[in-house]
Amino acid sequence: MSVETQQTTTEHAAHTEHTAHTEATGEERFAAALRRADIAAAELRATAAERDRANETPREEVELLRRHDLLQVQEPVEYGGDGLSYAQTVQITRRIARGDTSIAHLIGYHFAQTRIAPLFGTPGQATELSRRNGERKLFWGGVQNPRGGSDLVLTKDGDGFRLDGHRSFASGASLGDHLSVTATLEGELVFIALPGGREGFRALDDWDNIGQRLTDSGGVEFTGTRVERSEILGPDPLVGRTITPYQTLVTPHWQLAFVNFYIGTAEGALEEALDWTRLHAAPWETSGVDSATDDPYVLQTVGEIRSDIRAAALLADRAGDALQAALDTGPSLTEEQRAEAAIAVYEAKYLTTKVALSTASRLFEIQGARATSSAYGFDRHWRNLRTHTVHDPVAYKAREVGDWTLNRRAPEFSLYR
């Protein structure tokens, strides 16, 4: 085959694939995206324990997500995406968590961060960023955690702005093609969409925690970093705005991402434990059975864990539907409607936290003592969950649910609620 013929054949195949993708229904594209996520999760799971021990920056893992066309699934089909809703997108996060919680953390944050422009940006900004995301398959890191270190301060500097300050925690920041950044301008919150690698930005590479080791997390610094007006989301004036109930849905986006990588981790950890039990576990000496898979207490434990996971997953799905309904309502969303959506997410946050932590601990009751060998790395599930779930204490989510239930007091907006 000549070079010209081969090139023509390749271009024809690509055109045929693009046409089929464009003409597919939304549900067909969603199903295809879930299949790609399952394949990526299987690849991640096969090396998860080894990569956790190596504790290296997850460059290859981000490229795996890009290779499987998962980074741009929320963007419109005409830009190269799948046109998925946010409720559908968090299902991708959940599938990835079945293979690796750290990488689910990265893609979950990425999905939430790419939805900030539609909430806070001008229509032109939102459209342009969406087009870039879809066409270039951009990966977004985030510098948004409001706690730790001095706040990031944006100041006017000539015909642009300057960003200075330190944050003790960010995720995906050194790898991000784009960064989603929160800062203060004249004491007010602003959102910035900043290209990665901008001069004056430095990732401190100081993340040495027991879990979520592959999240490219840690402290960051900005020193005189140039920011253009077009990179600050929203119309003029930049200060003196009133944040609407619709815009405050930014926080439930992140919280729903957490919900789904918690429960996805529990689902994946259980499947991993069951596979190991079928192959390697031994029944207890007084059980009266020949196989661990017939041990009555193993069966009881599996039944309890499976039922808890199923219930938490259903509540997570309900939370996704509630947030999506609020997003679909749009800028006319009321305070009460925002509260109902947020509380649905926070109910799921409470339950998935408890169930996932319990699952990661109780799996050893199914597998037995031999499964605690460091060679298997099964402890990573609990370490990952324990590390992230104390980042945002779930007791406060239970309190917010209780206050709404008893007193109809809505959670006051912050980047945590």
Tab-separated table of C-alpha atoms in Angstrom:
chain	number	residue	atom	x	y	z
A	1	MET	CA	0.000	0.000	0.000
A	2	SER	CA	1.414	3.409	-0.955
A	3	VAL	CA	1.881	6.165	1.596
A	4	GLU	CA	-0.868	8.185	-0.102
A	5	THR	CA	-3.292	5.246	-0.034
A	6	GLN	CA	-2.486	4.492	3.608
A	7	GLN	CA	-3.043	8.133	4.560
A	8	THR	CA	-6.348	8.202	2.672
A	9	THR	CA	-7.469	4.999	4.402
A	10	THR	CA	-6.552	6.405	7.844
A	11	GLU	CA	-8.359	9.668	7.154
A	12	HIS	CA	-11.424	7.786	5.926
A	13	ALA	CA	-11.481	5.633	9.077
A	14	ALA	CA	-11.156	8.717	11.279
A	15	HIS	CA	-13.953	10.449	9.368
A	16	THR	CA	-16.184	7.374	9.680
A	17	GLU	CA	-15.493	7.166	13.428
A	18	HIS	CA	-16.229	10.895	13.874
A	19	THR	CA	-19.476	10.592	11.902
A	20	ALA	CA	-20.589	7.598	13.966
A	21	HIS	CA	-19.773	9.462	17.183
A	22	THR	CA	-21.653	12.562	16.073
A	23	GLU	CA	-24.712	10.602	15.006
A	24	ALA	CA	-24.841	8.457	18.155
A	25	THR	CA	-27.521	9.209	20.730
A	26	GLY	CA	-26.623	10.733	24.071
A	27	GLU	CA	-27.195	7.423	25.839
A	28	GLU	CA	-24.980	5.627	23.334
A	29	ARG	CA	-22.173	8.111	23.900
A	30	PHE	CA	-22.608	7.770	27.685
A	31	ALA	CA	-22.447	3.978	27.466
A	32	ALA	CA	-19.321	4.169	25.296
A	33	ALA	CA	-17.669	6.545	27.763
A	34	LEU	CA	-18.418	4.179	30.643
A	35	ARG	CA	-16.827	1.332	28.691
A	36	ARG	CA	-13.699	3.407	28.126
A	37	ALA	CA	-13.620	4.257	31.827
A	38	ASP	CA	-13.898	0.570	32.749
A	39	ILE	CA	-10.959	-0.266	30.492
A	40	ALA	CA	-8.878	2.544	31.993
A	41	ALA	CA	-9.817	1.424	35.515
A	42	ALA	CA	-8.741	-2.149	34.746
A	43	GLU	CA	-5.373	-0.898	33.514
A	44	LEU	CA	-4.944	1.212	36.645
A	45	ARG	CA	-5.978	-1.571	39.002
A	46	ALA	CA	-3.416	-3.971	37.529
A	47	THR	CA	-0.538	-1.758	38.696
A	48	ALA	CA	-2.149	0.235	41.518
A	49	ALA	CA	-0.222	-1.252	44.442
A	50	GLU	CA	3.105	-0.996	42.618
A	51	ARG	CA	2.500	2.613	41.583
A	52	ASP	CA	1.356	3.530	45.088
A	53	ARG	CA	4.667	2.279	46.488
A	54	ALA	CA	6.669	4.107	43.796
A	55	ASN	CA	4.917	7.392	44.680
A	56	GLU	CA	5.829	9.158	41.436
A	57	THR	CA	4.137	12.121	39.778
A	58	PRO	CA	1.174	10.637	37.841
A	59	ARG	CA	2.102	11.877	34.370
A	60	GLU	CA	1.510	8.515	32.705
A	61	GLU	CA	-1.813	8.121	34.469
A	62	VAL	CA	-3.074	11.474	33.176
A	63	GLU	CA	-1.963	10.473	29.694
A	64	LEU	CA	-3.901	7.209	30.082
A	65	LEU	CA	-7.051	9.233	30.814
A	66	ARG	CA	-6.363	11.400	27.790
A	67	ARG	CA	-5.689	8.364	25.585
A	68	HIS	CA	-9.047	6.878	26.512
A	69	ASP	CA	-10.828	10.151	25.622
A	70	LEU	CA	-12.080	10.687	29.166
A	71	LEU	CA	-10.914	14.240	29.863
A	72	GLN	CA	-13.302	15.927	27.435
A	73	VAL	CA	-16.496	13.894	27.970
A	74	GLN	CA	-18.459	16.904	29.292
A	75	GLU	CA	-17.768	19.094	26.302
A	76	PRO	CA	-20.201	19.345	23.364
A	77	VAL	CA	-19.960	16.789	20.584
A	78	GLU	CA	-19.086	19.487	18.048
A	79	TYR	CA	-15.932	20.261	20.086
A	80	GLY	CA	-14.869	16.621	20.288
A	81	GLY	CA	-16.586	15.708	23.563
A	82	ASP	CA	-19.484	13.410	24.425
A	83	GLY	CA	-21.914	16.045	25.660
A	84	LEU	CA	-22.344	14.326	29.030
A	85	SER	CA	-24.158	15.993	31.901
A	86	TYR	CA	-22.355	16.419	35.206
A	87	ALA	CA	-24.455	13.641	36.767
A	88	GLN	CA	-23.229	11.324	34.014
A	89	THR	CA	-19.659	12.536	34.311
A	90	VAL	CA	-19.345	11.652	37.999
A	91	GLN	CA	-20.171	8.084	36.988
A	92	ILE	CA	-16.870	8.152	35.064
A	93	THR	CA	-15.141	9.256	38.267
A	94	ARG	CA	-16.754	6.363	40.134
A	95	ARG	CA	-15.589	3.825	37.532
A	96	ILE	CA	-12.006	5.128	37.654
A	97	ALA	CA	-12.047	4.914	41.466
A	98	ARG	CA	-12.652	1.182	41.188
A	99	GLY	CA	-9.139	0.978	39.782
A	100	ASP	CA	-7.265	3.767	41.581
A	101	THR	CA	-8.588	6.301	44.084
A	102	SER	CA	-5.791	8.783	43.468
A	103	ILE	CA	-6.495	8.980	39.745
A	104	ALA	CA	-10.229	9.236	40.416
A	105	HIS	CA	-9.378	12.189	42.671
A	106	LEU	CA	-7.548	13.834	39.760
A	107	ILE	CA	-10.254	13.293	37.155
A	108	GLY	CA	-13.049	14.108	39.611
A	109	TYR	CA	-11.461	17.460	40.434
A	110	HIS	CA	-10.800	18.008	36.724
A	111	PHE	CA	-14.466	17.489	35.845
A	112	ALA	CA	-15.627	19.881	38.579
A	113	GLN	CA	-13.077	22.537	37.665
A	114	THR	CA	-14.076	22.598	34.019
A	115	ARG	CA	-17.649	23.459	35.098
A	116	ILE	CA	-16.620	26.672	36.864
A	117	ALA	CA	-16.519	28.736	33.661
A	118	PRO	CA	-20.209	28.065	32.850
A	119	LEU	CA	-21.109	29.182	36.384
A	120	PHE	CA	-18.925	32.274	36.771
A	121	GLY	CA	-17.583	33.164	33.345
A	122	THR	CA	-19.134	35.180	30.563
A	123	PRO	CA	-20.798	33.148	27.794
A	124	GLY	CA	-17.798	33.919	25.596
A	125	GLN	CA	-15.311	32.698	28.195
A	126	ALA	CA	-17.302	29.536	28.861
A	127	THR	CA	-17.594	28.741	25.159
A	128	GLU	CA	-13.919	29.343	24.417
A	129	LEU	CA	-12.701	27.206	27.340
A	130	SER	CA	-15.140	24.444	26.447
A	131	ARG	CA	-13.898	24.456	22.851
A	132	ARG	CA	-10.265	24.250	24.012
A	133	ASN	CA	-11.060	21.438	26.435
A	134	GLY	CA	-12.790	19.401	23.771
A	135	GLU	CA	-10.359	19.939	20.934
A	136	ARG	CA	-7.122	19.741	22.927
A	137	LYS	CA	-8.206	17.238	25.623
A	138	LEU	CA	-6.876	19.548	28.325
A	139	PHE	CA	-6.253	18.344	31.860
A	140	TRP	CA	-7.162	20.837	34.600
A	141	GLY	CA	-5.349	21.109	37.909
A	142	GLY	CA	-6.797	23.059	40.784
A	143	VAL	CA	-5.559	25.655	43.269
A	144	GLN	CA	-8.779	26.257	45.124
A	145	ASN	CA	-8.532	24.934	48.664
A	146	PRO	CA	-9.113	28.044	50.798
A	147	ARG	CA	-7.295	26.712	53.861
A	148	GLY	CA	-3.606	26.752	54.647
A	149	GLY	CA	-1.021	29.451	54.097
A	150	SER	CA	-1.711	33.009	53.072
A	151	ASP	CA	-4.545	33.574	50.672
A	152	LEU	CA	-3.798	34.163	47.024
A	153	VAL	CA	-4.154	37.853	46.319
A	154	LEU	CA	-4.817	39.339	42.895
A	155	THR	CA	-3.813	42.963	42.403
A	156	LYS	CA	-4.072	45.358	39.484
A	157	ASP	CA	-0.755	45.715	37.634
A	158	GLY	CA	-0.690	47.979	34.572
A	159	ASP	CA	-3.045	46.655	31.926
A	160	GLY	CA	-3.286	43.285	33.688
A	161	PHE	CA	-3.068	41.751	37.141
A	162	ARG	CA	-0.498	40.108	39.414
A	163	LEU	CA	-1.102	37.002	41.534
A	164	ASP	CA	0.851	36.441	44.758
A	165	GLY	CA	0.574	34.053	47.671
A	166	HIS	CA	0.802	30.488	48.899
A	167	ARG	CA	-1.549	27.577	49.328
A	168	SER	CA	-0.648	24.501	51.358
A	169	PHE	CA	-2.799	22.157	49.262
A	170	ALA	CA	-3.515	21.893	45.556
A	171	SER	CA	-4.085	18.893	43.270
A	172	GLY	CA	-2.894	18.285	39.723
A	173	ALA	CA	-1.220	21.683	39.756
A	174	SER	CA	2.184	20.736	38.350
A	175	LEU	CA	0.590	18.626	35.596
A	176	GLY	CA	-2.324	20.851	34.645
A	177	ASP	CA	-2.563	22.113	31.080
A	178	HIS	CA	-4.832	24.675	32.700
A	179	LEU	CA	-5.272	25.670	36.345
A	180	SER	CA	-8.490	26.647	38.059
A	181	VAL	CA	-7.505	29.141	40.754
A	182	THR	CA	-9.424	31.007	43.445
A	183	ALA	CA	-8.024	34.273	44.729
A	184	THR	CA	-9.160	37.495	46.348
A	185	LEU	CA	-9.343	40.818	44.547
A	186	GLU	CA	-9.975	43.760	46.864
A	187	GLY	CA	-11.096	41.214	49.452
A	188	GLU	CA	-13.628	39.479	47.180
A	189	LEU	CA	-13.561	35.966	45.730
A	190	VAL	CA	-12.656	35.601	42.062
A	191	PHE	CA	-12.109	32.556	39.854
A	192	ILE	CA	-9.196	32.447	37.422
A	193	ALA	CA	-8.631	30.098	34.473
A	194	LEU	CA	-4.865	30.157	34.092
A	195	PRO	CA	-2.759	28.275	31.531
A	196	GLY	CA	-0.344	25.851	33.204
A	197	GLY	CA	3.353	26.669	33.446
A	198	ARG	CA	2.880	30.436	33.796
A	199	GLU	CA	6.041	32.199	34.987
A	200	GLY	CA	5.952	32.872	38.720
A	201	PHE	CA	4.072	29.671	39.578
A	202	ARG	CA	5.836	26.951	41.556
A	203	ALA	CA	4.605	23.584	42.835
A	204	LEU	CA	6.447	22.781	46.071
A	205	ASP	CA	6.417	18.969	45.667
A	206	ASP	CA	5.943	18.520	49.418
A	207	TRP	CA	3.133	15.927	49.494
A	208	ASP	CA	4.276	12.994	51.664
A	209	ASN	CA	1.035	11.675	53.130
A	210	ILE	CA	-0.079	8.116	53.832
A	211	GLY	CA	-2.750	8.150	51.134
A	212	GLN	CA	-3.769	9.760	47.838
A	213	ARG	CA	-0.100	9.617	47.003
A	214	LEU	CA	-0.591	9.890	43.234
A	215	THR	CA	-2.678	13.066	43.130
A	216	ASP	CA	0.083	15.546	42.330
A	217	SER	CA	-0.919	17.317	45.538
A	218	GLY	CA	0.911	19.658	47.879
A	219	GLY	CA	1.728	23.298	48.370
A	220	VAL	CA	2.040	25.900	45.628
A	221	GLU	CA	3.338	29.454	45.378
A	222	PHE	CA	2.598	32.348	43.060
A	223	THR	CA	5.124	35.163	42.901
A	224	GLY	CA	4.229	38.076	40.672
A	225	THR	CA	2.405	35.761	38.298
A	226	ARG	CA	0.908	37.637	35.359
A	227	VAL	CA	-2.867	37.269	34.917
A	228	GLU	CA	-4.724	38.746	31.971
A	229	ARG	CA	-8.192	40.241	32.356
A	230	SER	CA	-9.600	37.589	30.008
A	231	GLU	CA	-8.352	34.883	32.390
A	232	ILE	CA	-10.475	36.195	35.278
A	233	LEU	CA	-13.930	34.682	34.939
A	234	GLY	CA	-16.921	36.964	34.681
A	235	PRO	CA	-17.938	40.374	33.342
A	236	ASP	CA	-16.918	43.778	34.622
A	237	PRO	CA	-16.993	45.006	37.271
A	238	LEU	CA	-14.908	42.272	38.922
A	239	VAL	CA	-15.835	43.343	42.454
A	240	GLY	CA	-19.141	44.266	44.016
A	241	ARG	CA	-20.951	41.326	42.449
A	242	THR	CA	-23.633	39.285	44.203
A	243	ILE	CA	-23.058	35.550	43.872
A	244	THR	CA	-26.295	33.879	42.826
A	245	PRO	CA	-27.713	30.588	44.187
A	246	TYR	CA	-26.963	29.051	40.789
A	247	GLN	CA	-23.304	30.036	40.998
A	248	THR	CA	-22.985	28.627	44.511
A	249	LEU	CA	-23.572	25.175	43.015
A	250	VAL	CA	-19.813	25.253	42.452
A	251	THR	CA	-19.286	23.637	45.869
A	252	PRO	CA	-21.713	20.717	45.437
A	253	HIS	CA	-19.817	19.920	42.225
A	254	TRP	CA	-16.687	19.154	44.224
A	255	GLN	CA	-18.597	17.403	46.989
A	256	LEU	CA	-20.347	15.117	44.488
A	257	ALA	CA	-16.949	14.233	43.016
A	258	PHE	CA	-15.844	13.165	46.510
A	259	VAL	CA	-19.013	11.119	46.977
A	260	ASN	CA	-18.330	9.175	43.807
A	261	PHE	CA	-14.688	8.414	44.302
A	262	TYR	CA	-15.422	7.273	47.846
A	263	ILE	CA	-18.103	4.819	46.788
A	264	GLY	CA	-16.190	3.799	43.661
A	265	THR	CA	-13.211	2.945	45.853
A	266	ALA	CA	-15.425	0.783	48.055
A	267	GLU	CA	-16.837	-1.019	45.015
A	268	GLY	CA	-13.416	-1.686	43.544
A	269	ALA	CA	-11.881	-2.716	46.856
A	270	LEU	CA	-14.671	-5.228	47.465
A	271	GLU	CA	-14.253	-6.781	44.022
A	272	GLU	CA	-10.504	-7.005	44.545
A	273	ALA	CA	-11.025	-8.660	47.928
A	274	LEU	CA	-13.526	-11.153	46.528
A	275	ASP	CA	-11.143	-12.130	43.717
A	276	TRP	CA	-8.345	-12.705	46.226
A	277	THR	CA	-10.637	-14.675	48.552
A	278	ARG	CA	-11.752	-17.011	45.771
A	279	LEU	CA	-8.154	-17.745	44.850
A	280	HIS	CA	-6.228	-17.680	48.123
A	281	ALA	CA	-8.324	-17.527	51.289
A	282	ALA	CA	-8.705	-20.477	53.657
A	283	PRO	CA	-11.745	-21.238	55.852
A	284	TRP	CA	-11.406	-20.925	59.598
A	285	GLU	CA	-10.504	-24.204	61.267
A	286	THR	CA	-13.781	-24.511	63.182
A	287	SER	CA	-16.037	-23.389	60.329
A	288	GLY	CA	-16.850	-26.942	59.274
A	289	VAL	CA	-16.458	-26.127	55.564
A	290	ASP	CA	-13.722	-26.813	53.043
A	291	SER	CA	-13.655	-23.435	51.287
A	292	ALA	CA	-13.511	-19.855	52.526
A	293	THR	CA	-16.261	-19.044	50.032
A	294	ASP	CA	-18.586	-21.296	52.054
A	295	ASP	CA	-17.572	-19.953	55.478
A	296	PRO	CA	-20.832	-18.643	57.009
A	297	TYR	CA	-19.165	-15.643	58.635
A	298	VAL	CA	-17.381	-14.702	55.433
A	299	LEU	CA	-20.713	-14.889	53.614
A	300	GLN	CA	-22.402	-12.774	56.268
A	301	THR	CA	-19.668	-10.150	56.103
A	302	VAL	CA	-19.794	-10.020	52.305
A	303	GLY	CA	-23.559	-9.630	52.448
A	304	GLU	CA	-23.386	-6.793	54.951
A	305	ILE	CA	-20.706	-4.912	53.023
A	306	ARG	CA	-22.387	-5.416	49.644
A	307	SER	CA	-25.717	-4.156	51.014
A	308	ASP	CA	-24.108	-1.064	52.557
A	309	ILE	CA	-22.273	-0.244	49.323
A	310	ARG	CA	-25.443	-0.687	47.271
A	311	ALA	CA	-27.404	1.653	49.530
A	312	ALA	CA	-24.680	4.297	49.478
A	313	ALA	CA	-24.354	4.058	45.687
A	314	LEU	CA	-28.091	4.594	45.253
A	315	LEU	CA	-27.928	7.661	47.485
A	316	ALA	CA	-24.981	8.921	45.422
A	317	ASP	CA	-27.058	8.496	42.254
A	318	ARG	CA	-29.916	10.421	43.865
A	319	ALA	CA	-27.484	13.214	44.763
A	320	GLY	CA	-26.267	13.353	41.176
A	321	ASP	CA	-29.811	13.649	39.897
A	322	ALA	CA	-30.580	16.412	42.415
A	323	LEU	CA	-27.544	18.479	41.469
A	324	GLN	CA	-28.211	17.978	37.766
A	325	ALA	CA	-31.815	19.131	38.178
A	326	ALA	CA	-30.548	22.299	39.880
A	327	LEU	CA	-28.026	22.885	37.096
A	328	ASP	CA	-30.715	22.351	34.469
A	329	THR	CA	-32.881	24.987	36.188
A	330	GLY	CA	-30.142	27.506	35.469
A	331	PRO	CA	-29.735	31.086	36.716
A	332	SER	CA	-33.355	31.263	37.928
A	333	LEU	CA	-32.489	28.744	40.695
A	334	THR	CA	-33.831	29.839	44.087
A	335	GLU	CA	-32.072	29.686	47.451
A	336	GLU	CA	-34.375	26.872	48.552
A	337	GLN	CA	-33.760	24.850	45.395
A	338	ARG	CA	-30.024	25.284	45.855
A	339	ALA	CA	-30.313	24.111	49.457
A	340	GLU	CA	-32.287	21.004	48.475
A	341	ALA	CA	-29.652	20.045	45.898
A	342	ALA	CA	-26.756	20.699	48.262
A	343	ILE	CA	-28.361	18.727	51.091
A	344	ALA	CA	-28.926	15.747	48.773
A	345	VAL	CA	-25.215	15.788	47.993
A	346	TYR	CA	-24.266	16.172	51.658
A	347	GLU	CA	-26.488	13.271	52.701
A	348	ALA	CA	-24.612	11.140	50.188
A	349	LYS	CA	-21.290	12.564	51.378
A	350	TYR	CA	-22.054	11.468	54.940
A	351	LEU	CA	-23.105	7.937	54.033
A	352	THR	CA	-20.458	7.222	51.396
A	353	THR	CA	-17.742	8.373	53.805
A	354	LYS	CA	-18.921	5.995	56.527
A	355	VAL	CA	-19.562	3.055	54.204
A	356	ALA	CA	-16.320	3.394	52.239
A	357	LEU	CA	-14.148	3.609	55.357
A	358	SER	CA	-15.929	0.653	56.935
A	359	THR	CA	-15.590	-1.371	53.742
A	360	ALA	CA	-11.865	-0.708	53.399
A	361	SER	CA	-11.318	-1.835	56.985
A	362	ARG	CA	-13.624	-4.875	57.033
A	363	LEU	CA	-12.341	-6.456	53.808
A	364	PHE	CA	-9.589	-8.150	55.794
A	365	GLU	CA	-12.300	-10.002	57.728
A	366	ILE	CA	-13.186	-11.667	54.411
A	367	GLN	CA	-9.665	-12.273	53.181
A	368	GLY	CA	-7.897	-13.218	56.385
A	369	ALA	CA	-4.553	-12.297	57.902
A	370	ARG	CA	-2.426	-13.332	54.904
A	371	ALA	CA	-4.017	-10.563	52.858
A	372	THR	CA	-2.396	-7.951	55.110
A	373	SER	CA	0.981	-8.636	53.485
A	374	SER	CA	2.484	-5.468	52.085
A	375	ALA	CA	3.081	-7.360	48.844
A	376	TYR	CA	-0.612	-7.031	48.006
A	377	GLY	CA	-1.025	-3.395	48.999
A	378	PHE	CA	-4.660	-3.818	50.037
A	379	ASP	CA	-4.128	-1.264	52.798
A	380	ARG	CA	-3.981	1.492	50.165
A	381	HIS	CA	-7.790	1.603	49.970
A	382	TRP	CA	-8.151	2.582	53.624
A	383	ARG	CA	-5.139	4.914	53.498
A	384	ASN	CA	-6.529	6.732	50.467
A	385	LEU	CA	-10.001	7.101	51.937
A	386	ARG	CA	-8.800	8.075	55.398
A	387	THR	CA	-6.495	10.736	53.962
A	388	HIS	CA	-9.135	12.409	51.831
A	389	THR	CA	-12.130	12.101	54.149
A	390	VAL	CA	-10.424	14.115	56.913
A	391	HIS	CA	-9.690	16.865	54.401
A	392	ASP	CA	-13.319	17.962	54.828
A	393	PRO	CA	-14.729	16.607	58.141
A	394	VAL	CA	-17.930	14.698	57.454
A	395	ALA	CA	-19.359	15.650	60.853
A	396	TYR	CA	-19.962	19.128	59.442
A	397	LYS	CA	-21.913	17.651	56.546
A	398	ALA	CA	-24.106	15.707	58.985
A	399	ARG	CA	-24.657	18.916	60.956
A	400	GLU	CA	-25.673	20.814	57.792
A	401	VAL	CA	-28.143	18.050	56.893
A	402	GLY	CA	-29.528	18.150	60.431
A	403	ASP	CA	-29.863	21.929	60.495
A	404	TRP	CA	-31.776	21.892	57.204
A	405	THR	CA	-33.975	18.985	58.306
A	406	LEU	CA	-34.831	20.417	61.713
A	407	ASN	CA	-34.672	24.180	61.220
A	408	ARG	CA	-34.778	24.687	57.440
A	409	ARG	CA	-31.536	26.645	57.726
A	410	ALA	CA	-29.652	26.320	54.462
A	411	PRO	CA	-25.885	25.811	54.387
A	412	GLU	CA	-24.229	29.200	54.078
A	413	PHE	CA	-22.145	29.268	50.897
A	414	SER	CA	-18.403	28.745	51.110
A	415	LEU	CA	-15.961	26.683	49.075
A	416	TYR	CA	-16.738	23.848	51.507
A	417	ARG	CA	-20.554	23.966	51.516
